[in-house]
Backbone as a chain_set.jsonl record, in Angstrom:
{"seq": "MAMERVPYLVGGGFEHSAEVMRAMLAAATSGAEGIVNAGDMKVQPLNVPGTSVRVAPGNALVRNSYGGGSAQTYAARSSSQTEVPIQSTGSSAARADMIVARIDDPTYDGG", "coords": {"N": [[32.445, -11.478, 2.246], [29.48, -10.432, 3.363], [26.573, -12.23, 4.226], [23.19, -12.67, 4.432], [21.753, -13.986, 7.25], [19.983, -16.241, 6.934], [19.169, -17.605, 4.047], [16.693, -16.5, 1.636], [13.342, -17.683, 1.675], [13.857, -20.029, 3.045], [12.454, -22.437, 4.945], [11.141, -23.399, 8.281], [10.295, -21.298, 10.322], [11.971, -19.093, 9.951], [12.682, -15.644, 10.209], [12.934, -12.863, 7.762], [14.876, -10.193, 6.667], [13.773, -6.976, 5.864], [15.411, -5.77, 3.994], [16.381, -7.989, 2.45], [13.665, -8.68, 0.899], [13.393, -6.274, -0.224], [15.478, -6.47, -1.956], [14.955, -8.733, -3.256], [12.47, -7.97, -4.733], [13.701, -5.96, -6.337], [15.416, -7.519, -7.923], [13.469, -9.126, -9.208], [12.136, -7.462, -10.824], [13.987, -6.171, -12.415], [15.289, -3.985, -11.527], [13.549, -1.918, -12.273], [11.637, 0.967, -11.99], [8.715, 2.845, -11.105], [5.073, 3.229, -12.31], [3.126, 0.392, -12.158], [1.185, -0.992, -13.665], [-0.903, -0.049, -16.628], [-2.723, 2.918, -16.14], [-2.466, 2.894, -13.333], [-1.943, 4.878, -10.602], [-2.745, 7.26, -12.132], [-2.72, 10.504, -13.017], [-5.164, 13.146, -13.097], [-7.188, 15.837, -14.088], [-9.49, 17.569, -11.725], [-13.064, 17.176, -11.619], [-14.441, 19.492, -11.639], [-12.737, 22.294, -12.595], [-10.111, 23.185, -10.428], [-7.799, 23.752, -7.61], [-6.379, 21.339, -7.288], [-5.452, 18.072, -8.264], [-6.406, 14.848, -9.097], [-5.271, 11.531, -8.198], [-5.19, 8.564, -9.357], [-5.873, 5.242, -7.769], [-3.474, 2.628, -7.276], [-0.375, 0.817, -8.158], [3.046, 1.054, -7.464], [6.646, 1.145, -8.188], [9.455, 1.962, -6.313], [12.743, 2.65, -6.517], [15.497, 1.936, -4.096], [17.344, 4.83, -2.834], [18.825, 5.521, -0.756], [21.976, 5.698, 0.864], [23.862, 2.849, 1.054], [21.567, 1.22, 0.415], [21.627, 0.049, -2.031], [20.408, -1.721, -5.009], [17.805, -2.468, -4.263], [14.287, -2.426, -3.854], [11.426, -0.585, -3.347], [7.88, -1.291, -2.807], [4.952, 0.352, -3.504], [1.692, 1.435, -2.75], [-1.298, 2.609, -3.48], [-4.637, 2.702, -2.356], [-7.039, 3.982, -2.906], [-8.468, 6.84, -4.502], [-6.742, 9.762, -4.511], [-6.771, 13.229, -3.747], [-4.595, 15.795, -4.839], [-3.183, 18.686, -3.84], [-2.318, 21.537, -5.799], [-0.526, 24.449, -6.757], [-2.27, 27.238, -7.95], [-2.483, 28.666, -11.333], [-1.951, 31.5, -13.588], [-4.026, 32.561, -16.349], [-2.418, 33.08, -18.583], [-0.167, 31.85, -18.126], [2.012, 29.11, -19.024], [2.68, 25.684, -17.734], [4.419, 22.955, -16.216], [3.886, 20.303, -13.982], [5.104, 17.929, -11.569], [4.187, 15.033, -9.856], [5.462, 13.129, -7.321], [6.294, 9.901, -6.096], [7.6, 9.094, -3.096], [9.662, 7.493, -0.836], [10.024, 7.312, 2.631], [12.203, 5.923, 4.711], [12.832, 4.817, 7.915], [14.822, 3.232, 8.55], [17.215, 4.097, 7.036], [19.844, 6.343, 7.56], [18.86, 9.824, 7.88], [16.152, 9.258, 7.019]], "CA": [[31.147, -11.093, 1.897], [28.604, -10.817, 4.389], [25.374, -12.794, 3.763], [22.084, -12.781, 5.424], [21.733, -15.213, 8.269], [19.16, -17.409, 6.471], [18.667, -17.206, 2.675], [15.338, -16.15, 1.622], [12.659, -18.892, 1.492], [14.224, -21.37, 3.839], [11.246, -22.495, 6.083], [11.416, -23.527, 9.923], [9.718, -20.144, 11.124], [12.976, -17.971, 10.083], [12.292, -14.246, 9.855], [13.761, -12.425, 6.931], [14.89, -8.848, 6.815], [13.189, -5.904, 4.886], [16.271, -5.535, 2.877], [16.126, -9.111, 1.515], [12.442, -8.577, 0.592], [13.529, -5.321, -1.198], [16.422, -7.084, -2.863], [14.258, -9.613, -4.181], [11.684, -7.241, -5.399], [14.464, -5.346, -7.285], [15.805, -8.526, -8.798], [12.202, -9.65, -9.923], [11.691, -6.349, -11.594], [15.248, -5.995, -13.047], [15.522, -2.554, -11.015], [12.54, -1.052, -12.818], [10.703, 1.79, -11.168], [7.438, 3.594, -11.901], [3.942, 2.549, -12.292], [3.196, -1.255, -12.203], [0.229, -1.19, -14.785], [-1.301, 1.164, -17.114], [-3.648, 3.511, -15.303], [-2.081, 3.035, -12.1], [-1.733, 6.264, -10.247], [-2.833, 8.121, -13.213], [-3.006, 11.932, -12.766], [-6.039, 13.708, -13.895], [-7.985, 17.054, -13.305], [-10.782, 17.469, -11.044], [-14.229, 17.201, -12.664], [-14.815, 20.937, -11.721], [-11.438, 22.848, -12.349], [-9.675, 23.842, -9.158], [-6.528, 23.7, -7.214], [-5.994, 20.026, -7.014], [-5.583, 16.99, -9.148], [-6.979, 13.457, -8.812], [-4.555, 10.59, -8.606], [-5.951, 7.067, -9.238], [-5.298, 4.059, -6.902], [-2.531, 1.861, -8.005], [0.687, 0.135, -7.605], [4.291, 1.745, -8.107], [7.916, 0.714, -7.641], [10.538, 3.115, -6.044], [14.284, 2.29, -6.327], [16.017, 2.72, -2.905], [18.245, 5.672, -3.142], [19.509, 5.82, 0.471], [23.387, 5.199, 0.835], [23.863, 1.473, 1.586], [20.538, 0.504, 0.002], [21.567, -0.298, -3.514], [19.852, -3.049, -5.529], [16.529, -2.649, -3.403], [12.994, -1.759, -4.471], [10.189, -0.552, -2.489], [6.708, -1.477, -3.52], [4.018, 1.353, -2.979], [0.256, 1.079, -2.997], [-2.538, 3.437, -2.928], [-5.829, 1.741, -2.403], [-8.076, 4.684, -3.011], [-8.107, 8.087, -5.241], [-6.333, 10.822, -3.807], [-6.553, 14.681, -4.285], [-3.276, 16.344, -4.301], [-3.207, 20.137, -4.091], [-1.397, 22.233, -6.675], [-0.808, 25.85, -6.859], [-3.065, 27.897, -9.283], [-1.732, 29.465, -12.378], [-2.874, 32.359, -14.215], [-4.393, 31.875, -17.642], [-1.447, 33.377, -19.654], [1.332, 31.058, -17.999], [1.973, 27.667, -18.99], [3.81, 25.187, -16.733], [4.3, 21.436, -16.172], [4.177, 19.787, -12.641], [5.307, 16.478, -11.247], [4.023, 14.369, -8.591], [6.537, 12.119, -7.12], [6.194, 9.133, -4.921], [8.895, 9.288, -2.215], [9.505, 6.533, 0.514], [10.871, 7.722, 3.838], [12.518, 4.755, 5.438], [13.545, 5.277, 9.15], [16.034, 2.444, 8.801], [18.406, 4.653, 6.814], [20.196, 7.659, 8.061], [18.143, 10.804, 7.078], [14.931, 8.799, 6.635]], "C": [[30.259, -11.665, 3.0], [27.274, -11.082, 3.949], [24.296, -12.569, 4.857], [22.115, -13.984, 6.114], [21.221, -16.35, 7.733], [18.682, -16.951, 4.986], [17.241, -17.418, 2.437], [14.44, -17.522, 1.213], [12.995, -20.043, 1.938], [13.221, -21.286, 4.91], [12.053, -22.684, 7.649], [11.318, -22.339, 10.643], [10.75, -19.197, 11.089], [12.226, -16.655, 9.615], [13.178, -13.834, 8.84], [13.745, -10.926, 6.849], [13.93, -8.104, 5.6], [14.057, -5.939, 3.671], [16.476, -6.77, 1.887], [14.787, -8.903, 0.551], [12.77, -7.522, -0.689], [14.439, -5.822, -2.414], [15.605, -7.794, -3.933], [13.451, -9.014, -5.078], [12.54, -6.485, -6.518], [15.055, -6.232, -8.398], [14.554, -9.116, -9.72], [11.854, -8.563, -10.834], [12.902, -5.722, -12.42], [15.58, -4.402, -12.821], [14.5, -1.531, -11.687], [12.02, -0.102, -11.77], [9.66, 2.679, -11.796], [6.308, 3.068, -11.713], [4.058, 1.285, -12.704], [2.465, -1.446, -13.623], [-0.352, 0.018, -15.213], [-2.461, 1.682, -16.405], [-3.307, 3.598, -13.85], [-1.566, 4.556, -11.586], [-1.891, 7.349, -11.223], [-3.354, 9.426, -12.699], [-4.071, 12.576, -13.527], [-6.69, 14.995, -13.273], [-9.085, 16.817, -12.493], [-11.88, 17.657, -12.109], [-14.565, 18.681, -12.765], [-13.254, 21.445, -11.668], [-11.349, 23.544, -10.816], [-8.22, 23.69, -8.701], [-5.989, 22.45, -6.56], [-6.055, 19.217, -8.124], [-6.023, 15.73, -8.442], [-5.852, 12.514, -9.243], [-5.22, 9.18, -8.181], [-5.191, 6.11, -8.36], [-4.355, 3.281, -7.874], [-1.382, 1.447, -7.41], [2.135, 1.055, -8.386], [5.529, 1.047, -7.548], [8.818, 1.738, -7.618], [11.955, 2.412, -5.722], [14.692, 2.941, -4.825], [17.116, 3.568, -3.128], [19.158, 6.148, -1.851], [20.988, 4.99, 0.208], [23.399, 3.702, 1.761], [22.553, 0.694, 1.363], [20.427, 0.317, -1.492], [20.982, -1.519, -3.901], [18.663, -3.331, -4.684], [15.446, -1.818, -4.075], [11.982, -1.588, -3.535], [8.922, -0.695, -3.269], [5.718, -0.342, -2.751], [2.761, 1.291, -3.667], [-0.566, 2.301, -2.568], [-3.771, 2.749, -3.501], [-7.191, 2.651, -3.015], [-7.588, 5.952, -3.896], [-7.915, 9.012, -4.116], [-6.271, 12.171, -4.463], [-5.364, 15.195, -3.758], [-3.296, 17.929, -4.633], [-2.045, 20.695, -4.839], [-1.642, 23.57, -6.689], [-1.451, 26.278, -8.137], [-2.132, 28.544, -10.136], [-2.549, 30.401, -13.227], [-3.117, 31.836, -15.767], [-3.516, 32.148, -18.861], [-0.113, 32.537, -19.229], [0.94, 29.64, -18.236], [2.993, 27.05, -18.187], [3.654, 23.638, -16.888], [4.551, 21.096, -14.697], [4.412, 18.286, -12.583], [5.028, 15.947, -9.974], [4.842, 13.126, -8.462], [6.11, 11.243, -5.875], [7.495, 8.954, -4.127], [8.521, 8.253, -1.023], [10.438, 7.02, 1.563], [11.07, 6.481, 4.671], [13.44, 5.061, 6.683], [14.837, 4.351, 9.491], [17.346, 2.922, 8.408], [18.499, 6.029, 7.455], [19.335, 8.709, 7.158], [16.898, 10.395, 6.76], [13.95, 9.249, 7.424]], "O": [[30.212, -12.811, 3.447], [26.738, -10.202, 3.275], [24.58, -12.316, 6.027], [22.508, -15.005, 5.549], [21.789, -17.426, 7.92], [17.892, -16.019, 4.829], [16.626, -18.36, 2.937], [14.933, -18.342, 0.438], [12.577, -21.076, 1.416], [13.101, -20.317, 5.659], [13.149, -22.262, 8.019], [12.112, -22.164, 11.567], [10.734, -18.37, 12.0], [11.322, -16.648, 8.78], [14.286, -14.368, 8.883], [12.655, -10.363, 6.954], [13.486, -8.69, 4.613], [13.614, -6.099, 2.534], [16.706, -6.593, 0.691], [15.003, -8.995, -0.657], [12.51, -7.79, -1.862], [14.179, -5.616, -3.6], [15.571, -7.54, -5.136], [13.559, -9.378, -6.249], [12.024, -6.414, -7.634], [15.188, -5.845, -9.559], [14.757, -9.518, -10.866], [11.132, -8.929, -11.762], [12.662, -4.716, -13.088], [16.034, -3.681, -13.71], [14.727, -0.326, -11.58], [12.014, -0.515, -10.61], [9.801, 3.171, -12.916], [6.34, 2.242, -10.8], [4.93, 0.952, -13.507], [3.039, -1.964, -14.58], [-0.398, 1.016, -14.495], [-3.265, 0.829, -16.028], [-3.918, 4.425, -13.173], [-0.818, 5.242, -12.283], [-1.167, 8.339, -11.124], [-4.363, 9.444, -11.995], [-3.889, 12.567, -14.744], [-6.704, 15.159, -12.053], [-9.642, 15.727, -12.624], [-11.697, 18.162, -13.217], [-14.941, 19.134, -13.845], [-12.55, 21.029, -10.747], [-12.204, 24.204, -10.226], [-7.418, 23.477, -9.61], [-5.307, 22.446, -5.536], [-6.747, 19.635, -9.052], [-5.969, 15.662, -7.214], [-5.435, 12.557, -10.4], [-5.627, 8.808, -7.081], [-3.968, 6.197, -8.247], [-4.486, 3.324, -9.097], [-1.247, 1.637, -6.201], [2.181, 1.539, -9.517], [5.437, 0.406, -6.501], [9.061, 2.406, -8.623], [12.142, 1.706, -4.73], [14.365, 4.06, -4.427], [18.031, 2.992, -3.716], [20.045, 6.998, -1.936], [21.119, 3.957, -0.447], [23.001, 3.577, 2.919], [22.361, -0.351, 1.984], [19.366, 0.403, -2.11], [21.048, -2.439, -3.085], [18.506, -4.511, -4.37], [15.635, -0.776, -4.703], [11.673, -2.579, -2.875], [8.9, -0.213, -4.402], [5.751, -0.21, -1.528], [2.652, 1.135, -4.884], [-0.477, 2.859, -1.474], [-3.956, 2.347, -4.65], [-8.182, 2.102, -3.495], [-6.374, 6.113, -4.022], [-8.598, 9.107, -3.097], [-5.791, 12.296, -5.59], [-5.043, 15.138, -2.571], [-3.444, 18.27, -5.806], [-0.896, 20.364, -4.548], [-2.802, 23.982, -6.643], [-1.205, 25.755, -9.224], [-1.053, 28.95, -9.703], [-3.704, 30.122, -13.547], [-2.51, 30.894, -16.275], [-3.729, 31.626, -19.955], [0.891, 32.568, -19.941], [-0.079, 29.075, -17.837], [4.038, 27.638, -17.911], [2.809, 23.16, -17.644], [5.51, 21.673, -14.183], [3.971, 17.515, -13.435], [5.625, 16.399, -8.997], [4.902, 12.246, -9.32], [5.666, 11.733, -4.836], [8.482, 8.62, -4.781], [7.446, 8.178, -0.428], [11.636, 7.11, 1.296], [10.113, 6.032, 5.303], [14.592, 5.477, 6.553], [15.66, 4.571, 10.38], [18.392, 2.563, 8.949], [17.542, 6.717, 7.808], [19.133, 8.524, 5.958], [16.315, 11.244, 6.086], [12.783, 8.921, 7.206]]}, "num_chains": 1, "name": "protein.A"}
């Protein structure tokens, strides 16, 4: 079994890998993902209807889905409201859209 060189929270000026931090977050949240608190990243329409929606500030957890990154969780944070463009739809068409938080990690192939 390959262990990290220094277990997490050992002092002495040791640096810890991002993988250890993501593993710790996964353990602390039991591998949960999604918004952290009610209202975080809540999606709402614009005050005046248009071709965007408002995404509230907040925090989210995103599980690592890269090969070799199992049992790791990313923390995502938005500090301000963001407008996300969406395609308009005709008055006779019903639809549902999804906004996804995606982490591109250059540490992993394809990131």
